[in-house]
CSV table of C-alpha atoms and ligand atoms in Angstrom, one decimal:
chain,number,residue,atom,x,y,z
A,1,UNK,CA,-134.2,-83.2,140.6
A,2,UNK,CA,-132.8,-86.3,138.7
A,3,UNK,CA,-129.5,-88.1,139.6
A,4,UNK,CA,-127.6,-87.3,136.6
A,5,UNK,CA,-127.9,-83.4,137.1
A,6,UNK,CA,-126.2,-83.6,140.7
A,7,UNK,CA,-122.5,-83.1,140.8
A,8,UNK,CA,-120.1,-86.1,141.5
A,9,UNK,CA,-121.2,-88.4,144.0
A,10,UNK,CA,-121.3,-91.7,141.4
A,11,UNK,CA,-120.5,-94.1,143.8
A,12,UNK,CA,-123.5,-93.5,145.8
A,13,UNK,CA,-125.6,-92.9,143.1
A,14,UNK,CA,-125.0,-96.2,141.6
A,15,UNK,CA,-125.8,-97.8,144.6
A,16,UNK,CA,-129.3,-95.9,144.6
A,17,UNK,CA,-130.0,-96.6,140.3
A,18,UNK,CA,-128.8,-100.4,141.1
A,19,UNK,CA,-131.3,-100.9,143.9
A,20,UNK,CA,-134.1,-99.7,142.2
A,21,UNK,CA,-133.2,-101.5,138.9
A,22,UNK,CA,-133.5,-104.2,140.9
A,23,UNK,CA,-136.4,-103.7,142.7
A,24,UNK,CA,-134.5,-103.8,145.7
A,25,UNK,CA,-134.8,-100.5,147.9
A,26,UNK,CA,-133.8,-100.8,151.5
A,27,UNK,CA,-136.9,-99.2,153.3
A,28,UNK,CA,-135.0,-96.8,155.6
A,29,UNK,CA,-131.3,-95.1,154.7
A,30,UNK,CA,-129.3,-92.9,156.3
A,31,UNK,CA,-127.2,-90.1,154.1
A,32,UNK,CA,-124.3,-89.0,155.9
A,33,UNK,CA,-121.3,-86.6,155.1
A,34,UNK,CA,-120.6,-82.7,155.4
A,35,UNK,CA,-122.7,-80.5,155.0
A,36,UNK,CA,-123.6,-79.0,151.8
A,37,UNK,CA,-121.8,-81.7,149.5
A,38,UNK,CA,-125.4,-82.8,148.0
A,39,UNK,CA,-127.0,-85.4,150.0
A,40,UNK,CA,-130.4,-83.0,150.4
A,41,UNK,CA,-130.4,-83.1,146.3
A,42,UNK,CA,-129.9,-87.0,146.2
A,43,UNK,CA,-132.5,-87.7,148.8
A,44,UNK,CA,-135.4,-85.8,146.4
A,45,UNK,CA,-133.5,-87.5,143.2
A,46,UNK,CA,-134.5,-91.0,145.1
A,47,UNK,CA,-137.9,-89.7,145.5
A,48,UNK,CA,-138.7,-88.6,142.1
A,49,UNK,CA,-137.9,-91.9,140.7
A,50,UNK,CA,-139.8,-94.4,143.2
A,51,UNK,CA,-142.9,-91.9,141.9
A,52,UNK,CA,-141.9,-91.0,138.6
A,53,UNK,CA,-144.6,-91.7,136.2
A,54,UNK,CA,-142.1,-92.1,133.6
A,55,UNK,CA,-139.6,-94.2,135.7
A,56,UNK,CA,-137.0,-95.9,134.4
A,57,UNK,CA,-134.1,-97.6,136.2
A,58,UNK,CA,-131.3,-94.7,136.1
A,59,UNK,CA,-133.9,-92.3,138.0
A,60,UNK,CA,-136.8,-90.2,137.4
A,61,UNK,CA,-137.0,-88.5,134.3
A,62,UNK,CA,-136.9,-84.9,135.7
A,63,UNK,CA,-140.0,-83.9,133.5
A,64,UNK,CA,-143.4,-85.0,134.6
A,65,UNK,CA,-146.0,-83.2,137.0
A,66,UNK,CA,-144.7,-85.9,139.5
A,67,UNK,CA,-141.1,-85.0,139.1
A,68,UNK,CA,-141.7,-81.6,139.2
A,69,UNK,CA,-143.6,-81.5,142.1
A,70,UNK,CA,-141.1,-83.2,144.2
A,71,UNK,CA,-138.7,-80.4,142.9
A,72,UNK,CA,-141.2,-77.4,144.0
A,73,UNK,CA,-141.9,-79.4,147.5
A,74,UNK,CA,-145.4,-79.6,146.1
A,75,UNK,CA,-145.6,-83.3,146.3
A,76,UNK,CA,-148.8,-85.2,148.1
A,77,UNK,CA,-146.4,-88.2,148.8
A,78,UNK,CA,-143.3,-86.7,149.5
A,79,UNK,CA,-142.7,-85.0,152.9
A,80,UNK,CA,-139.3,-82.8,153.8
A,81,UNK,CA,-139.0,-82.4,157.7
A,82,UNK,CA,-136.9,-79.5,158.9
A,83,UNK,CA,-136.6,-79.1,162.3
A,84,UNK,CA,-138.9,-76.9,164.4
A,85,UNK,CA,-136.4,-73.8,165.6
A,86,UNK,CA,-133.7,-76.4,167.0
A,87,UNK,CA,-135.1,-79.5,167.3
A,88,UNK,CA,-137.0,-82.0,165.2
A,89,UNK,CA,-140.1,-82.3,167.3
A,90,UNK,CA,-142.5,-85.2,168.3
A,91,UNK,CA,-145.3,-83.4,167.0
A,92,UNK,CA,-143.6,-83.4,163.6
A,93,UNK,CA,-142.8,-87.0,163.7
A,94,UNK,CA,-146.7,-88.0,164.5
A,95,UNK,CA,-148.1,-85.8,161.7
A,96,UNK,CA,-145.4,-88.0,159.5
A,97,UNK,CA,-146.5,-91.3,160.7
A,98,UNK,CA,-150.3,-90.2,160.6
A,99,UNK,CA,-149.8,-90.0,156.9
A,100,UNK,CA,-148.0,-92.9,156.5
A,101,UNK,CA,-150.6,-95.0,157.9
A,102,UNK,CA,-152.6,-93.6,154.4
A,103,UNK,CA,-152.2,-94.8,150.9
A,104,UNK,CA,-150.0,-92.8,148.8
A,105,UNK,CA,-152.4,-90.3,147.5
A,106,UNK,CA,-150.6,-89.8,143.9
A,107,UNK,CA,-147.5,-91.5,143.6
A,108,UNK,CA,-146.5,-95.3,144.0
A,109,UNK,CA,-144.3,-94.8,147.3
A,110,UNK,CA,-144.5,-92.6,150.9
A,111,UNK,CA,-141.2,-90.7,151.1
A,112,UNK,CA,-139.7,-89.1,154.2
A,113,UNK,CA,-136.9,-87.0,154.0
A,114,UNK,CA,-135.3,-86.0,157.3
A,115,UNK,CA,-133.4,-83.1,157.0
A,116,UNK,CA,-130.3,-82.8,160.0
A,117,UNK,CA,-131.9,-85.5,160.9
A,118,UNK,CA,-129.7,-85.6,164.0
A,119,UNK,CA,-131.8,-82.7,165.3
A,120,UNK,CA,-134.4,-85.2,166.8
A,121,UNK,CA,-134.9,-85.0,170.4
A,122,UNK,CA,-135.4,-88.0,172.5
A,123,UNK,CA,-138.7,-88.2,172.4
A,124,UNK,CA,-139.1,-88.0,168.4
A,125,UNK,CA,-136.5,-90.0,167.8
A,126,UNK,CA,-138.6,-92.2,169.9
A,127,UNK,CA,-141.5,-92.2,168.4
A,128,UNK,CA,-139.8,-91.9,164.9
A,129,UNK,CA,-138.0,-95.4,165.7
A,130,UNK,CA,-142.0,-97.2,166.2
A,131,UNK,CA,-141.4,-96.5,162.3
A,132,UNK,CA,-138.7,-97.7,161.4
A,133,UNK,CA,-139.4,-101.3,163.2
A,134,UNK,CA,-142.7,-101.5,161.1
A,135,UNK,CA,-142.3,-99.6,158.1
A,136,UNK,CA,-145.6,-99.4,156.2
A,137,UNK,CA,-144.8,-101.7,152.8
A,138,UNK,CA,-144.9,-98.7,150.3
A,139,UNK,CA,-143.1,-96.4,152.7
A,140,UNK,CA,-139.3,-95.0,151.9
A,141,UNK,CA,-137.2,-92.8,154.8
A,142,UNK,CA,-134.0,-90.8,154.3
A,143,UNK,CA,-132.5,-89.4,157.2
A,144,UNK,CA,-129.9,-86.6,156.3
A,145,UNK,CA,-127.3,-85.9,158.4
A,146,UNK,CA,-123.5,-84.9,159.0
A,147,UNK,CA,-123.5,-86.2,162.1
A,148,UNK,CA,-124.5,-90.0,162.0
A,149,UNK,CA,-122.7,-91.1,165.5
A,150,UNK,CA,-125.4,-88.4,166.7
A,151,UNK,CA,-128.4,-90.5,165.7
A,152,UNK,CA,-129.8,-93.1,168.0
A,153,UNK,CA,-127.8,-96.0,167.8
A,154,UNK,CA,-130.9,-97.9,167.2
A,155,UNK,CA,-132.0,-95.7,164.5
A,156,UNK,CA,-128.8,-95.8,162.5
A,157,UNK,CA,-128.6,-99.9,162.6
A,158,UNK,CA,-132.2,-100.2,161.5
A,159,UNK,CA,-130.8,-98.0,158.6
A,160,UNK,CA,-128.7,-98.9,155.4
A,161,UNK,CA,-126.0,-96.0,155.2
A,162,UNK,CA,-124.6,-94.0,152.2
A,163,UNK,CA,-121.5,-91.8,152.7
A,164,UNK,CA,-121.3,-88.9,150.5
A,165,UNK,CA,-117.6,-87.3,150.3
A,166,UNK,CA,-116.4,-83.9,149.8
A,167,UNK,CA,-116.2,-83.0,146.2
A,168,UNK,CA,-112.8,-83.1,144.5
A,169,UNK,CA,-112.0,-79.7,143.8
A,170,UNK,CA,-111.6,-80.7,139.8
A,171,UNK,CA,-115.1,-81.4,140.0
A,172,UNK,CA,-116.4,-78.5,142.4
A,173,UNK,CA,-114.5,-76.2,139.7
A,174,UNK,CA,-115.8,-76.9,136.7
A,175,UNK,CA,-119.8,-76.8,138.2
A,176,UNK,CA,-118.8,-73.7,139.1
A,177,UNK,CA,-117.5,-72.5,136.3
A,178,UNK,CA,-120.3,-73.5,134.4
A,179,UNK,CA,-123.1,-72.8,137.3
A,180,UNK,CA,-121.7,-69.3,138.4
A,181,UNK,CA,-119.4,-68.1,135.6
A,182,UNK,CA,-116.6,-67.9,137.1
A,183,UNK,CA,-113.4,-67.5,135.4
A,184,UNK,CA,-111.3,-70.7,135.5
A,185,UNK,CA,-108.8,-69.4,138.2
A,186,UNK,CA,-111.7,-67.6,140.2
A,187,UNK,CA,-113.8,-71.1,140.2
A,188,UNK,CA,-110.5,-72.8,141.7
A,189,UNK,CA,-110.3,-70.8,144.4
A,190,UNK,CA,-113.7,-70.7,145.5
A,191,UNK,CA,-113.6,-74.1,145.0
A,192,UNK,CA,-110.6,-74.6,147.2
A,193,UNK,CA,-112.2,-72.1,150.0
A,194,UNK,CA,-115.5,-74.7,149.9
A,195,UNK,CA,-113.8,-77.5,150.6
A,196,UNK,CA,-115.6,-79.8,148.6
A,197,UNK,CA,-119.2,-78.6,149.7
A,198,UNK,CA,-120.8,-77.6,146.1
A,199,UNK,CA,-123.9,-75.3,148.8
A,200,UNK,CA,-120.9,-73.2,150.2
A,201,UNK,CA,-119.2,-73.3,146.7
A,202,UNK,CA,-122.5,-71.5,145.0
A,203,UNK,CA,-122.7,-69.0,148.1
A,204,UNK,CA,-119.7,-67.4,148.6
A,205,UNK,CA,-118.8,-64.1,147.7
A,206,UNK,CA,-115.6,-63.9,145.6
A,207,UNK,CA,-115.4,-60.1,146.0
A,208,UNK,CA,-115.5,-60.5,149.7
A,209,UNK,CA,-113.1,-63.5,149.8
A,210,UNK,CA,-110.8,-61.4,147.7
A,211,UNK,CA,-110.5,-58.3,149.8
A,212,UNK,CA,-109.9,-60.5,153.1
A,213,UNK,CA,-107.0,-61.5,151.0
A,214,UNK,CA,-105.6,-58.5,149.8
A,215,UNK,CA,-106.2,-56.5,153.2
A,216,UNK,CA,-104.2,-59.0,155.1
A,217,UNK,CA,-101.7,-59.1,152.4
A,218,UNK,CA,-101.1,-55.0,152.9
A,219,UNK,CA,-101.0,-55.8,156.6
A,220,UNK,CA,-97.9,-57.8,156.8
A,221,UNK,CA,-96.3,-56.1,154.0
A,222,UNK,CA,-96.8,-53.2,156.2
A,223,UNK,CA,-95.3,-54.5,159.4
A,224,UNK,CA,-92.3,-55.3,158.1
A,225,UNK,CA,-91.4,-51.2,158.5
A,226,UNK,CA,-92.8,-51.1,161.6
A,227,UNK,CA,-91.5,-50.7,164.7
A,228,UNK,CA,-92.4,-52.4,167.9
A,229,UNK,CA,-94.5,-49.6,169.2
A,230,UNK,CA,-96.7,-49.4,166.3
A,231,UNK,CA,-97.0,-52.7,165.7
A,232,UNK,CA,-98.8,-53.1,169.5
A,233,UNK,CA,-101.3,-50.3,168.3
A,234,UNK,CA,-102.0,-52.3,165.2
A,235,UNK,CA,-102.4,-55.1,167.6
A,236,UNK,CA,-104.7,-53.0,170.2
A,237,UNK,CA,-106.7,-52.2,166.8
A,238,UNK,CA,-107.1,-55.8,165.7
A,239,UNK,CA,-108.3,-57.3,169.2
A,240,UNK,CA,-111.3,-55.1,169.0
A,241,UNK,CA,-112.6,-57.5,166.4
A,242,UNK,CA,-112.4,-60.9,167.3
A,243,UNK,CA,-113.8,-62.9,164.1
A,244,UNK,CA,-112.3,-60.0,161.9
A,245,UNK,CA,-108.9,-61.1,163.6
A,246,UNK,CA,-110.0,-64.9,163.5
A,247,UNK,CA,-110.6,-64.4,159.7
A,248,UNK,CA,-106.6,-63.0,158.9
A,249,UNK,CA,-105.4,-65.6,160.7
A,250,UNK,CA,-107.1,-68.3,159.0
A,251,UNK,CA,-105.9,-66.5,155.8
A,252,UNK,CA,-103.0,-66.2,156.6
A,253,UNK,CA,-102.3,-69.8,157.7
A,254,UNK,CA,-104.1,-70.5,153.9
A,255,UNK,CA,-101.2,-68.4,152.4
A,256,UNK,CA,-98.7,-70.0,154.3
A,257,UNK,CA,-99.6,-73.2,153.4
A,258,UNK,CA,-99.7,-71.8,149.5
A,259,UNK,CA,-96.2,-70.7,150.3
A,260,UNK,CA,-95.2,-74.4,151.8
A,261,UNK,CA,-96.6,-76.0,149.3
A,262,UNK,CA,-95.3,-74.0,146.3
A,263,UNK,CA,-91.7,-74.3,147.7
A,264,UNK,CA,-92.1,-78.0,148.1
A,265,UNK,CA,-93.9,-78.2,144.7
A,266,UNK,CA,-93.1,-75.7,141.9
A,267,UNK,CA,-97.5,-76.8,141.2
A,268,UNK,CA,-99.6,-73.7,141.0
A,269,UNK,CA,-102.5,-75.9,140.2
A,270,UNK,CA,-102.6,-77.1,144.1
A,271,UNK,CA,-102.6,-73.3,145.5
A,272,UNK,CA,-105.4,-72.2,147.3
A,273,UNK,CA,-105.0,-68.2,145.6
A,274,UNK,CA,-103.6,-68.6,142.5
A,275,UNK,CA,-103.8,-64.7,142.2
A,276,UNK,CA,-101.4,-64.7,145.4
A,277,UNK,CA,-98.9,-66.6,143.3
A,278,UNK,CA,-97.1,-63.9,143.3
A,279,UNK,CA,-97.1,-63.2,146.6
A,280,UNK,CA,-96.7,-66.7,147.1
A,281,UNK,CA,-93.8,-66.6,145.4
A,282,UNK,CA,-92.0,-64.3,146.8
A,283,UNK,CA,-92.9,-65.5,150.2
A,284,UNK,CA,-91.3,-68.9,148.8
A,285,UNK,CA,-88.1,-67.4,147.7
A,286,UNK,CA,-87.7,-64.9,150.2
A,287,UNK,CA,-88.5,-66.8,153.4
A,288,UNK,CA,-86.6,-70.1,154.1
A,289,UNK,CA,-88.0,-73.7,154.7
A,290,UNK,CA,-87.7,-73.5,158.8
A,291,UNK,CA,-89.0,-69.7,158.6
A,292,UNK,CA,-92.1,-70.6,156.8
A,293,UNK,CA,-92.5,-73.6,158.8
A,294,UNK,CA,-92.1,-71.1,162.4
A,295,UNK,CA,-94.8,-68.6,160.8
A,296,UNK,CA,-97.2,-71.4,160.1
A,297,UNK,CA,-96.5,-73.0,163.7
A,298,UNK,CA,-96.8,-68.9,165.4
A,299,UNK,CA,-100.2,-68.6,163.3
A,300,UNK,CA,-101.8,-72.5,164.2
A,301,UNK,CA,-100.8,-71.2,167.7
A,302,UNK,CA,-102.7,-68.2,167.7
A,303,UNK,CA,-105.4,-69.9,166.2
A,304,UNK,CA,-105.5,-72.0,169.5
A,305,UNK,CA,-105.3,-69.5,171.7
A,306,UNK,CA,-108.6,-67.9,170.3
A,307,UNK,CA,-110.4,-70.9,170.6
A,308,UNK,CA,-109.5,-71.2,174.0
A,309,UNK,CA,-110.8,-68.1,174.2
A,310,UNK,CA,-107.4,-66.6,175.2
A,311,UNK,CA,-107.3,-62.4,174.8
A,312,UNK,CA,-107.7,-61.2,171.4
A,313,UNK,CA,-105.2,-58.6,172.4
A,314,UNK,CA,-102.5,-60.9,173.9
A,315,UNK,CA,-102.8,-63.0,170.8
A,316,UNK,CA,-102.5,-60.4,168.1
A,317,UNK,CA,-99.4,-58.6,170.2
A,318,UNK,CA,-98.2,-61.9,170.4
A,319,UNK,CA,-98.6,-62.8,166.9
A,320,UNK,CA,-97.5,-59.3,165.1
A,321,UNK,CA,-94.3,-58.9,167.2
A,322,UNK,CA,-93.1,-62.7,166.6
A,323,UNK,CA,-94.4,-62.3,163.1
A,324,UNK,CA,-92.9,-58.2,162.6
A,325,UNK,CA,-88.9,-59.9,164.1
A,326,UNK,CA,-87.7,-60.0,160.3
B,401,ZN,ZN1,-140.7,-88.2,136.1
């Protein structure tokens, strides 16, 4: 892993090259932001080039055995902890700090990465924070996390913090256009669905993401011709599966919002389905400003209710009759 193959994220990256240009490495940081955005890829970036045998102040060079054993985990020097079932465990953290009270064996630095690093316990983030107060000299720590406030407040100030952002979906688009593929308008929707998290971007299924669409799209067109009392059996159907019913809704306040913001707009470019445009514009021209603006208030409604775990059935009655009124 070398900096300049990880997507966006420059800022932070300069921070990182700058510091070790200059000799001048903080010995503990702390990587926060969402999860999936690249801060696991940054953290192994960092410890390629403090043991790169070819290291040069933009990074590691990607290419030697040391490199590319911090890429295959295989690295003497460089530990990744991943917590133990839930929890980070002490026992973890004392195998860490047994090593760290060694020489490196190969490289020129100690690395720990601490992955979720919120996912100590009290008594490893304990014992972890005897470490941080007396780093050993040739010793670098990364804690990982996408929940910072969780850590010990101790922990965190002892710590010099980098926030990593969402990606902008520009950015998420073309990596996965060139990483997966994808077709232009296929990468800008996934890209939209990932919200800026490049892991959930190269996951997804687009087939999958697709159908929800199109099923929920035959739904409502369908409910327009019904009549009350078949739109309570579609409604006694739906409530038997909660998440499947959790999922339309969420689409459906997505196309919604595609609707809103293509009425406002006239940009295609800022849809979420650009292969719902047309749907998206007929919802736009058909519907008026305040109806759109009811339907998106009836579906962040029933969104609520299931959360508050409210019954699936009165919710999807609920939302198919209000929805169904024409
Ligand atoms: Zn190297």
């Amino acid at each position: 892993m070398k900096f300049s193959t990880i997507e966006g994220h420059e800022k932070s990256i300069r921070i990182l090259q700058r510091a070790i240009a200059n000799n001048a490495l903080a010995h503990a940081y702390v990587f926060s932001g969402q999860a999936g955005i690249g801060k696991k890829k940054t953290a192994l970036a960092l410890a390629a080039a403090v043991n790169c045998l070819n290291a040069r102040p933009e990074g590691g060079c990607g290419e030697c055995p040391s490199c590319r054993k911090v890429d295959t985990f295989g690295h003497p020097d460089v530990h990744v902890l991943v917590a133990d079932g839930d929890e980070i465990k002490i026992d973890q953290i004392r195998q860490v700090q047994a090593d760290f009270a060694l020489k490196p064996f190969e490289g020129t630095k100690k690395v720990l990465i601490v992955d979720n690093a919120e996912g100590m316990n009290a008594a490893s983030a304990n014992a972890f924070l005897k470490t941080l107060e007396e780093p050993p000299g040739d010793a670098l720590i990364i804690l990982i996390t996408a929940m910072p406030q969780s850590l010990l407040p101790t922990i965190r100030s002892r710590c010099q913090e980098i926030r990593f952002h969402p990606l902008p979906r520009k950015t998420l688009a073309r990596a996965l256009v060139q990483m997966r593929g994808l077709s232009e308008e296929d990468a800008w929707f996934i890209a939209a669905l990932a919200q800026g998290s490049m892991g959930r971007g190269l996951e997804m299924d687009i087939e999958q993401e697709k159908a929800a669409r199109d099923e929920l799209a035959t739904l409502w067109s369908g409910l327009e011709q019904m009549g009350p009392g078949e739109a309570l059996a579609l409604a006694e159907t739906l409530a038997k599966d909660r998440e499947r019913l959790e999922r339309l809704i969420e689409i459906g306040v997505e196309g919604l919002r595609d609707a809103l913001v293509y009425r406002e707009t006239g940009e295609e470019r800022l849809l979420i389905h650009a292969q719902a445009r047309q749907a998206g514009h007929q919802a736009a021209d058909r519907y008026s400003l305040p109806r759109l603006l009811a339907d998106m208030e009836l579906f962040m409604a029933s969104r609520k209710l299931l959360d508050r775990r409210v019954s699936a059935q009165l919710v999807a009655e609920n939302l198919l009759l209000k929805f169904g009124r024409g």
